[in-house]
Amino acid sequence: MPARPAVPRSGPATIADVAAAAGVSKQTVSNVMNYPAKVREETRERVRRAVAELGFQPNRMARALRSSTAGMIACRIEPVSSHSLAHLHDRFLHALAEAGQAVGRHLMLFAVDDAEDEAATCVQLVRTGSVEGVVLYNLVPGDPRPPALREAGVPFVCFGRFSDDAEATGWVDVDNAAGVGAVVDHLAECGHRRIGFLGFPEGHRVGDDRAAGWVTAMDRHGLLAGSHRLDVRGEDTWVSGARTARGLLDRADPPTALVAASDTLAAGALQAVRDLGLALGEDVALVGYDDTPSAEVLDLSSVRQPLPEVGRRIVEALCPAGGTPVPVASLLAPELVVRGSSRRRT
């Protein structure tokens, strides 16, 4: 295709102007500037002539090319539950966006109905060049998303382990068992000997890890014998927390402290404490998990997940300096934040 006459412009020339003037695509202009051996000599000459006539600067072109690449990572927005006080997903997305911004990437959010639609959407986004990679959240045992994306060749990193295989990569997680263990250690040091646990239904990976942390720490302190009846499970809702906590506290030999697997369960337990006329922090200690804004408002001790570090490691794995995603298998330590709900017993 012959080159078209250059059209006078009022502003700096763009890569599109060069491509139009030379009668080629923007990718061909890029190849001439960066990989000239890929382009025929006649075409190279047309592009170079257009560049010269338009006064186009290679550094301007580089900026234009960078802006036209994906520069984005994608993550699904989780449905909002009206029964939960925890906004961990929102805080995680914020941490992910900040980590991406630090390396010149942006976060694309999308909504779908289920895991199958999510995997299909992720494949489409990567194959169309809309994003560089995707982030998966809220993994469950046997989750179909990681194998589907791996088979499709889609770069991904999970917030949470998705496999029991010790060699599996592609995840960043928080040591949930260690977090609950730190809570039991704290309560034992405060003088509590009967420490109950309010957990999620069995089969929930995060919930099972947190329950295992309670068992291990209770055993370490010699408190496990006879205490299995203090380990109760229920849905991660405020109503469930209130019901299960009341069942433990309204008995002849109640626990003097409760560990909740989430701040939502802890908030329900707090209501049960008040309904029974007990004094929080004195008659019964209470510690939640996730350190949501609600925990601070309620003066509730809780376990804080290092979400900024989670986001940073995920982005580093998906968008490394070398350009090729790198394997990651990272387990991070959480932090216990002690407030008035768990005081030392006298």
Coordinates of C-alpha atoms in Angstrom, one line a residue:
M1 CA 0.0 0.0 0.0
P2 CA 1.5 3.4 -1.0
A3 CA 2.1 5.9 1.7
R4 CA -0.4 8.7 2.1
P5 CA 0.6 12.4 2.2
A6 CA 1.2 13.6 5.7
V7 CA -1.6 15.7 7.1
P8 CA -0.6 18.9 9.0
R9 CA -1.4 18.6 12.7
S10 CA -1.8 21.1 15.5
G11 CA -0.3 18.8 18.1
P12 CA 2.4 16.1 18.4
A13 CA 2.1 13.2 16.0
T14 CA 0.9 9.9 17.3
I15 CA 1.7 6.3 16.4
A16 CA -1.7 6.2 14.7
D17 CA -0.6 9.1 12.5
V18 CA 2.6 7.4 11.5
A19 CA 0.7 4.2 10.7
A20 CA -1.9 6.0 8.6
A21 CA 0.7 8.0 6.7
A22 CA 2.8 4.9 5.9
G23 CA -0.3 2.8 5.1
V24 CA 0.5 0.2 7.7
S25 CA -0.7 -1.0 11.1
K26 CA 0.5 0.4 14.4
Q27 CA 2.1 -3.0 15.2
T28 CA 4.1 -2.7 12.0
V29 CA 5.3 0.8 13.1
S30 CA 6.3 -0.8 16.4
N31 CA 8.2 -3.6 14.7
V32 CA 10.1 -1.1 12.5
M33 CA 11.2 0.8 15.6
N34 CA 12.0 -2.3 17.7
Y35 CA 12.4 -5.3 15.5
P36 CA 13.2 -4.0 12.0
A37 CA 14.3 -7.5 10.8
K38 CA 10.7 -8.6 10.9
V39 CA 9.7 -6.0 8.3
R40 CA 10.4 -5.8 4.6
E41 CA 12.9 -3.1 3.5
E42 CA 10.3 -1.3 1.4
T43 CA 7.9 -1.1 4.3
R44 CA 10.6 0.0 6.7
E45 CA 11.5 2.8 4.4
R46 CA 7.8 4.0 4.2
V47 CA 7.5 4.0 8.0
R48 CA 10.8 5.9 8.5
R49 CA 9.8 8.4 5.9
A50 CA 6.5 9.0 7.6
V51 CA 8.3 9.3 11.0
A52 CA 10.6 11.9 9.5
E53 CA 7.9 13.9 7.8
L54 CA 5.7 14.0 10.9
G55 CA 8.5 14.7 13.3
F56 CA 7.5 11.7 15.4
Q57 CA 9.9 11.0 18.3
P58 CA 10.6 7.3 19.2
N59 CA 10.3 8.1 22.9
R60 CA 6.8 9.4 22.2
M61 CA 6.0 6.2 20.4
A62 CA 7.2 4.1 23.3
R63 CA 4.9 5.9 25.6
A64 CA 2.0 5.4 23.2
L65 CA 2.8 1.7 22.9
R66 CA 2.9 1.3 26.6
S67 CA -0.4 3.0 27.0
S68 CA -2.0 0.7 24.4
T69 CA -0.9 -2.5 26.1
A70 CA -3.0 -4.2 28.7
G71 CA -1.2 -2.9 31.8
M72 CA -4.1 -4.5 33.9
I73 CA -4.9 -7.4 36.1
A74 CA -8.4 -8.7 36.7
C75 CA -10.3 -9.8 39.7
R76 CA -13.9 -10.8 40.3
I77 CA -16.1 -8.8 42.7
E78 CA -17.6 -11.1 45.3
P79 CA -21.3 -10.8 46.1
V80 CA -22.0 -8.8 49.2
S81 CA -23.6 -10.7 52.1
S82 CA -26.2 -8.9 54.2
H83 CA -25.4 -11.2 57.1
S84 CA -21.7 -10.4 57.3
L85 CA -19.9 -7.5 59.0
A86 CA -16.6 -8.4 57.3
H87 CA -15.4 -6.4 54.3
L88 CA -12.2 -8.3 53.8
H89 CA -12.8 -8.6 50.1
D90 CA -13.1 -4.8 49.7
R91 CA -9.9 -4.3 51.7
F92 CA -8.1 -6.9 49.6
L93 CA -9.1 -5.3 46.4
H94 CA -7.9 -1.9 47.7
A95 CA -4.5 -3.5 48.6
L96 CA -4.3 -5.2 45.2
A97 CA -5.0 -1.9 43.4
E98 CA -2.4 0.0 45.4
A99 CA 0.2 -2.7 44.7
G100 CA -0.6 -2.6 41.0
Q101 CA -0.4 1.2 40.9
A102 CA 3.1 1.0 42.4
V103 CA 4.3 -0.9 39.3
G104 CA 2.2 0.8 36.7
R105 CA -0.7 -1.6 36.6
H106 CA -4.4 -1.1 37.1
L107 CA -7.1 -3.4 38.5
M108 CA -10.0 -4.4 36.3
L109 CA -13.1 -5.6 38.3
F110 CA -15.8 -7.8 36.9
A111 CA -18.9 -9.6 38.1
V112 CA -20.1 -13.0 37.2
D113 CA -22.6 -15.6 38.6
D114 CA -20.4 -18.6 39.3
A115 CA -16.9 -20.1 39.2
E116 CA -17.5 -21.5 35.7
D117 CA -18.4 -18.1 34.3
E118 CA -15.5 -16.5 36.2
A119 CA -13.0 -18.9 34.6
A120 CA -14.4 -18.3 31.1
T121 CA -14.3 -14.6 31.6
C122 CA -10.7 -14.7 32.8
V123 CA -9.7 -16.7 29.7
Q124 CA -11.5 -14.2 27.4
L125 CA -9.9 -11.2 29.1
V126 CA -6.4 -12.6 28.7
R127 CA -6.8 -13.9 25.2
T128 CA -8.2 -10.6 23.9
G129 CA -5.3 -8.7 25.5
S130 CA -7.5 -6.8 27.9
V131 CA -5.4 -7.9 30.9
E132 CA -2.0 -9.5 31.6
G133 CA -3.3 -11.9 34.3
V134 CA -6.0 -12.6 36.8
V135 CA -6.4 -12.9 40.6
L136 CA -8.6 -15.6 42.2
Y137 CA -10.2 -15.1 45.6
N138 CA -12.1 -17.3 48.0
L139 CA -10.7 -20.7 47.0
V140 CA -12.5 -23.8 48.1
P141 CA -11.4 -27.5 48.1
G142 CA -11.4 -28.9 44.6
D143 CA -11.9 -25.4 43.2
P144 CA -12.3 -25.7 39.4
R145 CA -10.9 -22.3 38.5
P146 CA -7.1 -22.9 38.9
P147 CA -7.0 -26.1 36.7
A148 CA -9.2 -24.4 34.1
L149 CA -7.0 -21.4 33.8
R150 CA -3.8 -23.4 33.9
E151 CA -5.1 -25.6 31.0
A152 CA -6.0 -22.4 29.0
G153 CA -2.5 -20.9 29.7
V154 CA -3.9 -18.0 31.6
P155 CA -1.5 -16.4 34.1
F156 CA -3.1 -16.3 37.6
V157 CA -2.3 -16.1 41.3
C158 CA -4.7 -17.1 44.0
F159 CA -5.3 -15.4 47.4
G160 CA -5.4 -18.7 49.2
R161 CA -4.0 -22.1 48.7
F162 CA -6.0 -24.2 46.2
S163 CA -4.2 -27.5 46.5
D164 CA -2.8 -29.8 49.2
D165 CA 0.1 -30.6 46.9
A166 CA 3.3 -29.2 48.6
E167 CA 4.8 -28.4 45.2
A168 CA 1.8 -26.4 43.9
T169 CA 2.5 -22.8 43.0
G170 CA 0.3 -19.9 42.0
W171 CA -0.9 -18.8 45.5
V172 CA -0.3 -16.3 48.3
D173 CA -2.0 -17.1 51.6
V174 CA -2.1 -16.1 55.3
D175 CA -1.2 -18.7 57.9
N176 CA -4.7 -19.0 59.4
A177 CA -3.7 -21.7 61.8
A178 CA -0.9 -19.6 63.2
G179 CA -3.3 -16.7 63.6
V180 CA -5.7 -18.6 65.8
G181 CA -2.8 -20.2 67.6
A182 CA -1.6 -16.7 68.6
V183 CA -5.0 -16.0 69.9
V184 CA -5.1 -19.1 72.1
D185 CA -1.5 -18.3 73.3
H186 CA -2.7 -14.8 74.3
L187 CA -5.8 -16.0 76.1
A188 CA -3.8 -18.7 77.9
E189 CA -1.3 -16.1 79.1
C190 CA -4.2 -14.0 80.3
G191 CA -5.2 -16.9 82.6
H192 CA -8.0 -18.6 80.6
R193 CA -8.2 -22.3 80.7
R194 CA -11.6 -23.0 79.1
I195 CA -11.3 -21.4 75.6
G196 CA -14.1 -22.1 73.1
F197 CA -14.0 -21.8 69.4
L198 CA -16.7 -20.6 67.0
G199 CA -15.9 -21.8 63.5
F200 CA -17.1 -22.3 59.9
P201 CA -18.8 -25.4 58.6
E202 CA -16.3 -28.2 57.9
G203 CA -15.0 -28.3 54.3
H204 CA -14.2 -24.6 54.2
R205 CA -10.4 -24.4 53.7
V206 CA -9.9 -21.2 55.7
G207 CA -12.3 -22.3 58.4
D208 CA -10.6 -25.7 58.7
D209 CA -7.2 -24.1 59.0
R210 CA -8.4 -21.8 61.7
A211 CA -10.1 -24.7 63.6
A212 CA -6.8 -26.7 63.3
G213 CA -5.0 -23.8 64.8
W214 CA -7.3 -23.9 67.8
V215 CA -6.8 -27.6 68.3
T216 CA -3.0 -27.4 68.0
A217 CA -2.7 -24.5 70.4
M218 CA -5.1 -25.9 73.0
D219 CA -3.1 -29.1 73.0
R220 CA 0.2 -27.2 73.3
H221 CA -1.1 -25.6 76.5
G222 CA -2.6 -28.8 77.8
L223 CA -6.1 -27.5 77.5
L224 CA -7.5 -29.8 74.9
A225 CA -8.7 -32.7 77.1
G226 CA -12.4 -32.4 77.5
S227 CA -12.6 -29.3 75.4
H228 CA -13.7 -30.6 72.1
R229 CA -17.3 -29.8 73.1
L230 CA -16.2 -26.2 73.1
D231 CA -15.5 -26.3 69.3
V232 CA -18.7 -25.5 67.5
R233 CA -19.3 -24.7 63.8
G234 CA -21.8 -22.6 62.0
E235 CA -22.3 -20.4 59.0
D236 CA -20.3 -17.2 58.9
T237 CA -23.1 -14.9 59.9
W238 CA -23.9 -12.6 62.8
V239 CA -27.0 -14.8 63.6
S240 CA -24.9 -18.0 63.7
G241 CA -22.3 -16.3 65.9
A242 CA -24.9 -15.3 68.4
R243 CA -26.6 -18.7 68.5
T244 CA -23.5 -20.8 68.8
A245 CA -21.9 -18.5 71.4
R246 CA -25.1 -18.5 73.5
G247 CA -25.1 -22.3 73.4
L248 CA -21.7 -22.4 74.9
L249 CA -22.1 -19.6 77.4
D250 CA -25.5 -20.6 78.8
R251 CA -24.4 -23.8 80.4
A252 CA -23.1 -24.9 83.8
D253 CA -19.4 -25.0 82.8
P254 CA -19.1 -22.2 80.2
P255 CA -15.9 -21.1 78.6
T256 CA -14.3 -18.0 80.0
A257 CA -13.0 -17.0 76.5
L258 CA -14.2 -17.4 72.9
V259 CA -12.2 -17.4 69.7
A260 CA -14.2 -16.6 66.7
A261 CA -13.1 -17.5 63.1
S262 CA -14.3 -14.1 61.9
D263 CA -15.3 -10.7 63.2
T264 CA -18.8 -11.4 62.0
L265 CA -19.1 -14.4 64.3
A266 CA -17.4 -12.4 67.0
A267 CA -20.0 -9.6 66.7
G268 CA -22.8 -12.2 67.1
A269 CA -21.0 -13.6 70.1
L270 CA -20.8 -10.2 71.6
Q271 CA -24.6 -9.9 71.3
A272 CA -24.9 -13.2 73.1
V273 CA -22.6 -12.0 75.9
R274 CA -24.8 -8.9 76.4
D275 CA -28.0 -10.9 76.3
L276 CA -26.8 -13.1 79.1
G277 CA -25.8 -10.1 81.2
L278 CA -22.1 -10.9 81.1
A279 CA -19.3 -8.3 81.1
L280 CA -17.1 -8.5 78.0
G281 CA -13.5 -8.8 78.9
E282 CA -14.3 -9.6 82.5
D283 CA -16.8 -12.5 82.6
V284 CA -15.8 -13.6 79.1
A285 CA -13.0 -12.7 76.7
L286 CA -13.7 -12.6 73.0
V287 CA -11.3 -12.4 70.0
G288 CA -12.3 -12.3 66.3
Y289 CA -10.4 -12.7 63.1
D290 CA -9.7 -10.3 60.1
D291 CA -9.6 -7.1 62.1
T292 CA -12.3 -5.4 60.1
P293 CA -13.3 -1.8 60.9
S294 CA -16.2 -3.2 63.0
A295 CA -13.6 -4.8 65.3
E296 CA -12.1 -1.4 66.2
V297 CA -15.5 0.2 66.7
L298 CA -16.5 -2.7 69.1
D299 CA -13.2 -2.6 70.9
L300 CA -12.8 -6.2 69.8
S301 CA -9.4 -8.0 69.8
S302 CA -8.8 -9.5 66.4
V303 CA -6.3 -11.1 64.0
R304 CA -5.1 -8.8 61.2
Q305 CA -4.2 -10.2 57.9
P306 CA -1.3 -8.5 56.1
L307 CA -3.3 -7.6 53.0
P308 CA -0.9 -4.9 51.7
E309 CA 1.9 -7.6 51.6
V310 CA -0.5 -10.1 50.0
G311 CA -1.3 -7.7 47.3
R312 CA 2.3 -6.8 46.7
R313 CA 3.4 -10.4 46.3
I314 CA 0.5 -11.3 44.0
V315 CA 1.3 -8.3 41.7
E316 CA 5.0 -9.1 41.8
A317 CA 4.3 -12.7 40.7
L318 CA 1.9 -11.6 37.9
C319 CA 3.8 -8.6 36.7
P320 CA 7.5 -9.1 37.4
A321 CA 10.2 -6.8 36.1
G322 CA 11.2 -9.4 33.5
G323 CA 7.7 -9.5 32.0
T324 CA 7.1 -13.2 32.5
P325 CA 4.9 -14.3 35.5
V326 CA 6.9 -16.2 38.1
P327 CA 5.8 -19.1 40.3
V328 CA 4.8 -18.1 43.8
A329 CA 3.9 -20.1 46.9
S330 CA 3.9 -17.7 49.9
L331 CA 2.5 -18.1 53.4
L332 CA 2.4 -14.9 55.4
A333 CA 2.1 -14.4 59.1
P334 CA -0.9 -12.5 60.5
E335 CA -0.8 -10.2 63.5
L336 CA -2.9 -10.3 66.7
V337 CA -4.3 -6.9 67.6
V338 CA -5.3 -6.8 71.3
R339 CA -8.1 -4.6 72.5
G340 CA -10.4 -4.4 75.5
S341 CA -12.4 -7.5 74.7
S342 CA -9.5 -9.8 75.9
R343 CA -8.0 -8.7 79.1
R344 CA -5.7 -10.5 81.5
R345 CA -7.6 -12.3 84.2
T346 CA -6.7 -11.4 87.8

